[in-house]
mmCIF file of C-alpha atoms in Angstrom:
data_model
loop_
_atom_site.group_PDB
_atom_site.id
_atom_site.type_symbol
_atom_site.label_atom_id
_atom_site.label_comp_id
_atom_site.label_asym_id
_atom_site.label_seq_id
_atom_site.Cartn_x
_atom_site.Cartn_y
_atom_site.Cartn_z
ATOM 1 C CA UNK A 656 85.896 99.196 34.713
ATOM 2 C CA UNK A 657 83.842 101.645 32.612
ATOM 3 C CA UNK A 658 80.815 99.337 32.633
ATOM 4 C CA UNK A 659 81.239 98.786 36.363
ATOM 5 C CA UNK A 660 81.329 102.567 36.917
ATOM 6 C CA UNK A 661 78.236 103.132 34.759
ATOM 7 C CA UNK A 662 76.377 100.411 36.660
ATOM 8 C CA UNK A 663 77.219 102.012 39.979
ATOM 9 C CA UNK A 664 76.278 105.505 38.790
ATOM 10 C CA UNK A 665 72.939 104.281 37.409
ATOM 11 C CA UNK A 666 72.272 102.462 40.679
ATOM 12 C CA UNK A 667 73.112 105.659 42.583
ATOM 13 C CA UNK A 668 70.716 107.752 40.461
ATOM 14 C CA UNK A 669 67.922 105.172 40.776
ATOM 15 C CA UNK A 670 68.374 104.861 44.552
ATOM 16 C CA UNK A 671 68.402 108.633 45.013
ATOM 17 C CA UNK A 672 65.167 108.897 43.022
ATOM 18 C CA UNK A 673 63.580 106.286 45.296
ATOM 19 C CA UNK A 674 64.843 108.141 48.398
ATOM 20 C CA UNK A 675 63.512 111.489 47.172
ATOM 21 C CA UNK A 676 60.170 109.824 46.386
ATOM 22 C CA UNK A 677 60.061 108.465 49.945
ATOM 23 C CA UNK A 678 61.000 111.883 51.366
ATOM 24 C CA UNK A 679 58.342 113.548 49.187
ATOM 25 C CA UNK A 680 55.706 111.040 50.351
ATOM 26 C CA UNK A 681 56.455 111.845 54.001
ATOM 27 C CA UNK A 682 55.191 115.387 53.378
ATOM 28 C CA UNK A 683 51.714 113.924 52.792
ATOM 29 C CA UNK A 684 51.919 111.362 55.613
ATOM 30 C CA UNK A 685 52.847 113.918 58.298
ATOM 31 C CA UNK A 686 50.029 115.959 59.898
ATOM 32 C CA UNK A 687 49.239 119.333 58.331
ATOM 33 C CA UNK A 688 49.436 120.808 54.846
ATOM 34 C CA UNK A 689 51.829 118.956 52.517
ATOM 35 C CA UNK A 690 53.288 122.164 51.054
ATOM 36 C CA UNK A 691 54.026 123.513 54.551
ATOM 37 C CA UNK A 692 55.654 120.173 55.476
ATOM 38 C CA UNK A 693 57.847 120.301 52.352
ATOM 39 C CA UNK A 694 58.816 123.972 52.613
ATOM 40 C CA UNK A 695 58.859 124.363 56.410
ATOM 41 C CA UNK A 696 57.288 127.844 56.256
ATOM 42 C CA UNK A 697 54.824 127.486 59.114
ATOM 43 C CA UNK A 698 54.250 131.250 59.425
ATOM 44 C CA UNK A 699 53.548 131.894 55.745
ATOM 45 C CA UNK A 700 51.107 134.701 54.942
ATOM 46 C CA UNK A 701 48.265 133.984 52.453
ATOM 47 C CA UNK A 702 50.375 135.611 49.710
ATOM 48 C CA UNK A 703 53.436 133.519 50.559
ATOM 49 C CA UNK A 704 51.275 130.389 50.784
ATOM 50 C CA UNK A 705 49.943 131.057 47.271
ATOM 51 C CA UNK A 706 53.551 131.450 46.041
ATOM 52 C CA UNK A 707 54.523 128.176 47.739
ATOM 53 C CA UNK A 708 51.574 126.345 46.171
ATOM 54 C CA UNK A 709 52.697 127.655 42.821
ATOM 55 C CA UNK A 710 56.360 126.761 43.430
ATOM 56 C CA UNK A 711 55.509 123.196 44.501
ATOM 57 C CA UNK A 712 52.745 122.833 41.836
ATOM 58 C CA UNK A 713 50.253 121.888 44.559
ATOM 59 C CA UNK A 714 47.259 122.123 42.201
ATOM 60 C CA UNK A 715 48.780 119.650 39.702
ATOM 61 C CA UNK A 716 48.922 115.856 39.772
ATOM 62 C CA UNK A 717 51.279 113.804 41.947
ATOM 63 C CA UNK A 718 53.980 113.399 39.275
ATOM 64 C CA UNK A 719 54.210 117.149 38.580
ATOM 65 C CA UNK A 720 54.361 117.871 42.320
ATOM 66 C CA UNK A 721 57.172 115.342 42.740
ATOM 67 C CA UNK A 722 59.071 116.879 39.821
ATOM 68 C CA UNK A 723 58.732 120.337 41.404
ATOM 69 C CA UNK A 724 59.982 118.971 44.746
ATOM 70 C CA UNK A 725 62.900 117.282 42.959
ATOM 71 C CA UNK A 726 63.799 120.590 41.271
ATOM 72 C CA UNK A 727 63.995 122.290 44.670
ATOM 73 C CA UNK A 728 66.348 119.583 45.989
ATOM 74 C CA UNK A 729 68.587 119.718 42.905
ATOM 75 C CA UNK A 730 68.867 123.493 43.407
ATOM 76 C CA UNK A 731 69.902 122.962 47.036
ATOM 77 C CA UNK A 732 66.575 124.103 48.499
ATOM 78 C CA UNK A 733 65.688 121.664 51.298
ATOM 79 C CA UNK A 734 63.205 124.069 52.876
ATOM 80 C CA UNK A 735 63.225 125.779 56.260
ATOM 81 C CA UNK A 736 63.477 124.161 59.664
ATOM 82 C CA UNK A 737 60.048 124.383 61.333
ATOM 83 C CA UNK A 738 61.623 124.966 64.747
ATOM 84 C CA UNK A 739 64.345 127.542 63.922
ATOM 85 C CA UNK A 740 63.081 128.836 60.524
ATOM 86 C CA UNK A 741 66.640 128.655 59.163
ATOM 87 C CA UNK A 742 67.521 127.030 55.821
ATOM 88 C CA UNK A 743 68.041 123.297 56.323
ATOM 89 C CA UNK A 744 70.786 123.192 53.700
ATOM 90 C CA UNK A 745 72.943 125.551 55.798
ATOM 91 C CA UNK A 746 72.211 123.481 58.938
ATOM 92 C CA UNK A 747 73.245 120.298 57.127
ATOM 93 C CA UNK A 748 76.459 121.867 55.781
ATOM 94 C CA UNK A 749 77.339 123.009 59.300
ATOM 95 C CA UNK A 750 76.551 119.719 61.102
ATOM 96 C CA UNK A 751 77.353 116.955 58.608
ATOM 97 C CA UNK A 752 81.186 117.374 58.784
ATOM 98 C CA UNK A 753 81.077 116.663 62.539
ATOM 99 C CA UNK A 754 79.237 113.393 61.907
ATOM 100 C CA UNK A 755 81.640 112.495 59.087
ATOM 101 C CA UNK A 756 84.610 113.176 61.359
ATOM 102 C CA UNK A 757 83.227 111.045 64.202
ATOM 103 C CA UNK A 758 82.196 108.213 61.867
ATOM 104 C CA UNK A 759 85.542 108.072 60.047
ATOM 105 C CA UNK A 760 87.588 108.085 63.273
ATOM 106 C CA UNK A 761 85.326 105.353 64.689
ATOM 107 C CA UNK A 762 85.648 103.322 61.487
ATOM 108 C CA UNK A 763 89.449 103.558 61.599
ATOM 109 C CA UNK A 764 89.431 102.481 65.260
ATOM 110 C CA UNK A 765 87.110 99.556 64.501
ATOM 111 C CA UNK A 766 89.294 98.365 61.617
ATOM 112 C CA UNK A 767 92.608 98.860 63.426
ATOM 113 C CA UNK A 768 91.373 96.854 66.425
ATOM 114 C CA UNK A 769 88.982 94.365 64.855
ATOM 115 C CA UNK A 770 90.897 93.145 61.795
ATOM 116 C CA UNK A 771 94.198 92.247 63.546
ATOM 117 C CA UNK A 772 92.305 90.485 66.354
ATOM 118 C CA UNK A 773 90.316 88.537 63.763
ATOM 119 C CA UNK A 774 93.506 87.482 62.007
ATOM 120 C CA UNK A 775 95.045 86.374 65.305
ATOM 121 C CA UNK A 776 91.904 84.349 66.104
ATOM 122 C CA UNK A 777 92.062 82.666 62.672
ATOM 123 C CA UNK A 778 95.768 81.854 62.962
ATOM 124 C CA UNK A 779 95.126 80.427 66.458
ATOM 125 C CA UNK A 780 92.017 78.621 65.192
ATOM 126 C CA UNK A 781 90.194 76.485 67.817
ATOM 127 C CA UNK A 782 92.751 77.351 70.485
ATOM 128 C CA UNK A 783 92.294 79.243 73.744
ATOM 129 C CA UNK A 784 93.182 82.669 72.293
ATOM 130 C CA UNK A 785 90.655 82.096 69.486
ATOM 131 C CA UNK A 786 87.885 81.304 71.972
ATOM 132 C CA UNK A 787 88.808 84.304 74.156
ATOM 133 C CA UNK A 788 88.725 86.731 71.209
ATOM 134 C CA UNK A 789 85.377 85.363 69.988
ATOM 135 C CA UNK A 790 83.922 85.612 73.501
ATOM 136 C CA UNK A 791 85.074 89.233 73.832
ATOM 137 C CA UNK A 792 83.628 90.005 70.395
ATOM 138 C CA UNK A 793 80.266 88.521 71.333
ATOM 139 C CA UNK A 794 80.240 90.416 74.643
ATOM 140 C CA UNK A 795 81.150 93.710 72.930
ATOM 141 C CA UNK A 796 78.442 93.278 70.314
ATOM 142 C CA UNK A 797 75.811 92.589 73.001
ATOM 143 C CA UNK A 798 76.414 95.766 75.044
ATOM 144 C CA UNK A 799 73.766 98.474 74.341
ATOM 145 C CA UNK A 800 75.314 101.658 72.955
ATOM 146 C CA UNK A 801 73.541 104.097 75.265
ATOM 147 C CA UNK A 802 74.534 102.056 78.352
ATOM 148 C CA UNK A 803 78.154 101.830 77.196
ATOM 149 C CA UNK A 804 78.256 105.587 76.527
ATOM 150 C CA UNK A 805 76.925 106.463 79.973
ATOM 151 C CA UNK A 806 79.293 103.958 81.609
ATOM 152 C CA UNK A 807 82.272 105.440 79.716
ATOM 153 C CA UNK A 808 81.360 108.968 80.866
ATOM 154 C CA UNK A 809 80.925 107.794 84.467
ATOM 155 C CA UNK A 810 84.276 105.962 84.517
ATOM 156 C CA UNK A 811 86.652 108.016 82.336
ATOM 157 C CA UNK A 812 85.184 111.520 82.730
ATOM 158 C CA UNK A 813 83.590 111.725 86.176
ATOM 159 C CA UNK A 814 85.509 109.143 88.241
ATOM 160 C CA UNK A 815 88.990 109.253 86.684
ATOM 161 C CA UNK A 816 88.778 112.690 85.012
ATOM 162 C CA UNK A 817 90.927 111.569 82.080
ATOM 163 C CA UNK A 818 88.709 112.575 79.152
ATOM 164 C CA UNK A 819 86.042 115.255 78.512
ATOM 165 C CA UNK A 820 82.461 114.043 78.421
ATOM 166 C CA UNK A 821 80.890 116.399 75.843
ATOM 167 C CA UNK A 822 81.549 118.621 72.839
ATOM 168 C CA UNK A 823 84.259 118.678 70.148
ATOM 169 C CA UNK A 824 86.643 121.331 71.511
ATOM 170 C CA UNK A 825 87.197 123.289 74.697
ATOM 171 C CA UNK A 826 85.812 126.839 74.771
ATOM 172 C CA UNK A 827 89.366 128.111 75.444
ATOM 173 C CA UNK A 828 90.233 127.666 71.749
ATOM 174 C CA UNK A 829 88.785 129.683 68.873
ATOM 175 C CA UNK A 830 89.171 127.927 65.521
ATOM 176 C CA UNK A 831 87.699 129.299 62.309
ATOM 177 C CA UNK A 832 85.658 126.619 60.541
ATOM 178 C CA UNK A 833 86.746 126.233 56.899
ATOM 179 C CA UNK A 834 86.076 122.602 55.981
ATOM 180 C CA UNK A 835 83.944 121.716 59.033
ATOM 181 C CA UNK A 836 86.319 118.827 59.827
ATOM 182 C CA UNK A 837 87.797 120.119 63.079
ATOM 183 C CA UNK A 838 91.203 118.452 62.806
ATOM 184 C CA UNK A 839 91.766 119.893 59.316
ATOM 185 C CA UNK A 840 90.579 123.338 60.397
ATOM 186 C CA UNK A 841 92.947 123.331 63.385
ATOM 187 C CA UNK A 842 95.898 122.462 61.139
ATOM 188 C CA UNK A 843 94.851 125.158 58.637
ATOM 189 C CA UNK A 844 94.415 127.838 61.299
ATOM 190 C CA UNK A 845 97.023 130.452 62.208
ATOM 191 C CA UNK A 846 96.317 130.140 65.913
ATOM 192 C CA UNK A 847 99.544 130.069 68.014
ATOM 193 C CA UNK A 848 97.895 127.404 70.197
ATOM 194 C CA UNK A 849 96.800 125.096 67.395
ATOM 195 C CA UNK A 850 98.786 122.112 68.636
ATOM 196 C CA UNK A 851 97.189 122.462 72.079
ATOM 197 C CA UNK A 852 93.823 122.721 70.292
ATOM 198 C CA UNK A 853 94.648 119.600 68.242
ATOM 199 C CA UNK A 854 95.455 117.703 71.436
ATOM 200 C CA UNK A 855 92.239 118.969 73.046
ATOM 201 C CA UNK A 856 90.153 117.886 70.014
ATOM 202 C CA UNK A 857 91.805 114.448 70.149
ATOM 203 C CA UNK A 858 90.902 114.083 73.821
ATOM 204 C CA UNK A 859 87.290 115.066 73.048
ATOM 205 C CA UNK A 860 86.830 112.506 70.268
ATOM 206 C CA UNK A 861 88.371 109.481 72.021
ATOM 207 C CA UNK A 862 85.340 108.522 74.141
ATOM 208 C CA UNK A 863 82.532 108.952 71.547
ATOM 209 C CA UNK A 864 84.611 107.359 68.776
ATOM 210 C CA UNK A 865 85.473 104.380 71.003
ATOM 211 C CA UNK A 866 81.797 103.859 71.885
ATOM 212 C CA UNK A 867 80.773 104.034 68.215
ATOM 213 C CA UNK A 868 83.621 101.727 67.171
ATOM 214 C CA UNK A 869 82.911 98.873 69.597
ATOM 215 C CA UNK A 870 80.081 97.122 67.732
ATOM 216 C CA UNK A 871 81.668 97.443 64.232
ATOM 217 C CA UNK A 872 84.994 96.235 65.696
ATOM 218 C CA UNK A 873 83.369 93.022 66.926
ATOM 219 C CA UNK A 874 81.875 92.475 63.461
ATOM 220 C CA UNK A 875 85.275 93.064 61.842
ATOM 221 C CA UNK A 876 86.762 90.483 64.210
ATOM 222 C CA UNK A 877 84.355 87.834 62.974
ATOM 223 C CA UNK A 878 84.698 88.881 59.319
ATOM 224 C CA UNK A 879 88.499 88.889 59.484
ATOM 225 C CA UNK A 880 88.562 85.548 61.280
ATOM 226 C CA UNK A 881 86.265 83.875 58.752
ATOM 227 C CA UNK A 882 88.133 85.401 55.815
ATOM 228 C CA UNK A 883 91.576 84.369 57.100
ATOM 229 C CA UNK A 884 90.395 80.815 57.947
ATOM 230 C CA UNK A 885 89.073 80.504 54.395
ATOM 231 C CA UNK A 886 92.321 81.828 52.873
ATOM 232 C CA UNK A 887 94.520 79.562 55.008
ATOM 233 C CA UNK A 888 92.564 76.546 53.717
ATOM 234 C CA UNK A 889 93.185 77.347 50.031
ATOM 235 C CA UNK A 890 95.432 75.279 47.786
ATOM 236 C CA UNK A 891 98.017 78.033 47.152
ATOM 237 C CA UNK A 892 98.634 78.365 50.883
ATOM 238 C CA UNK A 893 99.167 74.581 51.100
ATOM 239 C CA UNK A 894 101.539 74.873 48.144
ATOM 240 C CA UNK A 895 103.458 77.627 49.922
ATOM 241 C CA UNK A 896 103.779 75.392 52.987
ATOM 242 C CA UNK A 897 105.008 72.522 50.775
ATOM 243 C CA UNK A 898 107.721 74.820 49.376
ATOM 244 C CA UNK A 899 109.034 75.276 52.883
ATOM 245 C CA UNK A 900 107.945 78.876 53.546
ATOM 246 C CA UNK A 901 107.713 79.760 57.217
ATOM 247 C CA UNK A 902 104.382 80.566 58.864
ATOM 248 C CA UNK A 903 105.279 84.285 59.028
ATOM 249 C CA UNK A 904 106.161 84.378 55.330
ATOM 250 C CA UNK A 905 102.882 82.695 54.404
ATOM 251 C CA UNK A 906 100.820 85.033 56.582
ATOM 252 C CA UNK A 907 102.472 88.336 55.628
ATOM 253 C CA UNK A 908 103.263 87.605 51.952
ATOM 254 C CA UNK A 909 100.159 85.704 50.838
ATOM 255 C CA UNK A 910 97.338 85.389 53.382
ATOM 256 C CA UNK A 911 96.787 88.917 54.760
ATOM 257 C CA UNK A 912 96.361 90.675 51.412
ATOM 258 C CA UNK A 913 93.855 88.155 50.077
ATOM 259 C CA UNK A 914 91.941 88.101 53.374
ATOM 260 C CA UNK A 915 91.779 91.922 53.395
ATOM 261 C CA UNK A 916 90.197 91.995 49.932
ATOM 262 C CA UNK A 917 87.279 89.930 51.234
ATOM 263 C CA UNK A 918 86.849 92.260 54.230
ATOM 264 C CA UNK A 919 86.913 95.552 52.294
ATOM 265 C CA UNK A 920 83.621 94.787 50.579
ATOM 266 C CA UNK A 921 81.886 94.650 53.957
ATOM 267 C CA UNK A 922 83.225 98.041 55.085
ATOM 268 C CA UNK A 923 80.513 99.922 53.185
ATOM 269 C CA UNK A 924 77.804 97.727 54.685
ATOM 270 C CA UNK A 925 79.141 98.258 58.198
ATOM 271 C CA UNK A 926 79.331 102.003 57.663
ATOM 272 C CA UNK A 927 75.516 102.284 57.639
ATOM 273 C CA UNK A 928 75.399 100.465 60.979
ATOM 274 C CA UNK A 929 78.170 102.700 62.297
ATOM 275 C CA UNK A 930 76.333 105.933 61.366
ATOM 276 C CA UNK A 931 73.201 104.654 63.132
ATOM 277 C CA UNK A 932 75.223 104.065 66.311
ATOM 278 C CA UNK A 933 76.852 107.496 65.876
ATOM 279 C CA UNK A 934 73.416 109.169 65.949
ATOM 280 C CA UNK A 935 72.717 107.771 69.430
ATOM 281 C CA UNK A 936 76.260 108.530 70.594
ATOM 282 C CA UNK A 937 76.015 112.161 69.451
ATOM 283 C CA UNK A 938 73.085 112.666 71.826
ATOM 284 C CA UNK A 939 74.917 111.083 74.774
ATOM 285 C CA UNK A 940 78.147 113.067 74.247
ATOM 286 C CA UNK A 941 76.489 116.314 73.028
ATOM 287 C CA UNK A 942 78.391 115.918 69.758
ATOM 288 C CA UNK A 943 77.224 118.687 67.382
ATOM 289 C CA UNK A 944 76.515 116.399 64.422
ATOM 290 C CA UNK A 945 73.595 115.794 62.094
ATOM 291 C CA UNK A 946 72.481 112.682 64.008
ATOM 292 C CA UNK A 947 71.847 114.631 67.207
ATOM 293 C CA UNK A 948 70.118 117.368 65.181
ATOM 294 C CA UNK A 949 67.890 114.791 63.492
ATOM 295 C CA UNK A 950 66.857 113.162 66.792
ATOM 296 C CA UNK A 951 66.079 116.595 68.270
ATOM 297 C CA UNK A 952 64.003 117.326 65.155
ATOM 298 C CA UNK A 953 61.966 114.171 65.806
ATOM 299 C CA UNK A 954 61.274 115.321 69.382
ATOM 300 C CA UNK A 955 60.273 118.794 68.117
ATOM 301 C CA UNK A 956 58.129 117.341 65.283
ATOM 302 C CA UNK A 957 60.154 119.337 62.772
ATOM 303 C CA UNK A 958 58.816 117.447 59.754
ATOM 304 C CA UNK A 959 60.858 119.308 57.137
ATOM 305 C CA UNK A 960 64.088 118.629 59.011
ATOM 306 C CA UNK A 961 63.169 114.940 59.432
ATOM 307 C CA UNK A 962 62.567 114.499 55.685
ATOM 308 C CA UNK A 963 65.722 116.332 54.641
ATOM 309 C CA UNK A 964 67.897 114.807 57.382
ATOM 310 C CA UNK A 965 66.932 111.268 56.399
ATOM 311 C CA UNK A 966 67.573 112.089 52.750
ATOM 312 C CA UNK A 967 71.025 113.575 53.405
ATOM 313 C CA UNK A 968 72.124 110.755 55.740
ATOM 314 C CA UNK A 969 70.935 108.092 53.296
ATOM 315 C CA UNK A 970 72.764 109.822 50.442
ATOM 316 C CA UNK A 971 75.949 110.047 52.527
ATOM 317 C CA UNK A 972 75.829 106.340 53.451
ATOM 318 C CA UNK A 973 75.166 105.334 49.855
ATOM 319 C CA UNK A 974 78.097 107.411 48.551
ATOM 320 C CA UNK A 975 80.426 105.698 51.060
ATOM 321 C CA UNK A 976 79.035 102.333 49.972
ATOM 322 C CA UNK A 977 79.767 103.101 46.309
ATOM 323 C CA UNK A 978 83.281 104.374 47.075
ATOM 324 C CA UNK A 979 83.957 101.132 48.962
ATOM 325 C CA UNK A 980 82.760 99.153 45.945
ATOM 326 C CA UNK A 981 85.133 101.096 43.686
ATOM 327 C CA UNK A 982 88.026 100.428 46.050
ATOM 328 C CA UNK A 983 87.106 96.743 46.194
ATOM 329 C CA UNK A 984 86.870 96.548 42.389
ATOM 330 C CA UNK A 985 90.272 98.222 42.044
ATOM 331 C CA UNK A 986 91.842 95.532 44.250
ATOM 332 C CA UNK A 987 89.858 92.603 42.863
ATOM 333 C CA UNK A 988 89.442 92.510 39.037
ATOM 334 C CA UNK A 989 86.857 89.695 39.318
ATOM 335 C CA UNK A 990 84.464 92.156 40.970
ATOM 336 C CA UNK A 991 84.313 94.227 37.774
ATOM 337 C CA UNK A 992 82.737 91.382 35.795
ATOM 338 C CA UNK A 993 79.079 91.161 34.873
ATOM 339 C CA UNK A 994 78.408 88.494 37.455
ATOM 340 C CA UNK A 995 79.861 90.414 40.404
ATOM 341 C CA UNK A 996 79.321 94.032 39.342
ATOM 342 C CA UNK A 997 75.545 93.926 39.094
#
């Protein structure tokens, strides 16, 4: 496990270096002065500009400039937003928890819906229920996210009035942000109406999380179905049948656990797809997350925010991917070997 951990940490460091190199290169590819693009100080006086050139080693070669840029990132200096002139690091710390909250709730929904349906389809292999579930999965995967989001708002918010269409919490509630994860902050607060606030936050997250979860849920259906079909065809399952175990005993005692191990490895891969969908959904539902902020930065040509936002989101996705690998390796010892852990 130690070698597996070292491999993953070295891969993380190498990938982050590549990402920072890409982010650094964008400063030269965007229009304007590279130092201004990296620092975001568009109103710098000649004195401040000279200080910035010195801080980013603008008169040195490319490697020294990259090292200076890397030092700023390691120290938490991501520059200023060109549009608001506020530190990007504070913007990221304020907005990223909202994206994490939405993504995690959507991931849980996708797994809770997709994996059981996939198992049912595999158990009812080549029967009517199997074909129906696969057809629904294909239909759900084909629906464009922005169209589904607008349709959900039209039906559940405007027509039926069941769920709110925008935001994280009603303006009636005042919750002090401690962790940035709204549900945790509500539970930590001393507000006498925190349970009403918790219910209100739940109602606000249902629609955007459901829209984000649809496409990953359809992928989990197919993954779970393929994994369970493969497990049910193995020799130890046939041996269990020969011993006289019932179908329920075989499924719940032997098949589900082994099928789940195969699915867990794909969770990290699906998380990147899920965050991409969440960025579009945040715009539709006015969700105050980093995805919406990043898309607005693209419209405003806020080059510093674009570089830093891409870097932070990529880092976040990669950390989730590594954590999933650790969880998979803990459940499956074969994954820690040289062949599988590379």
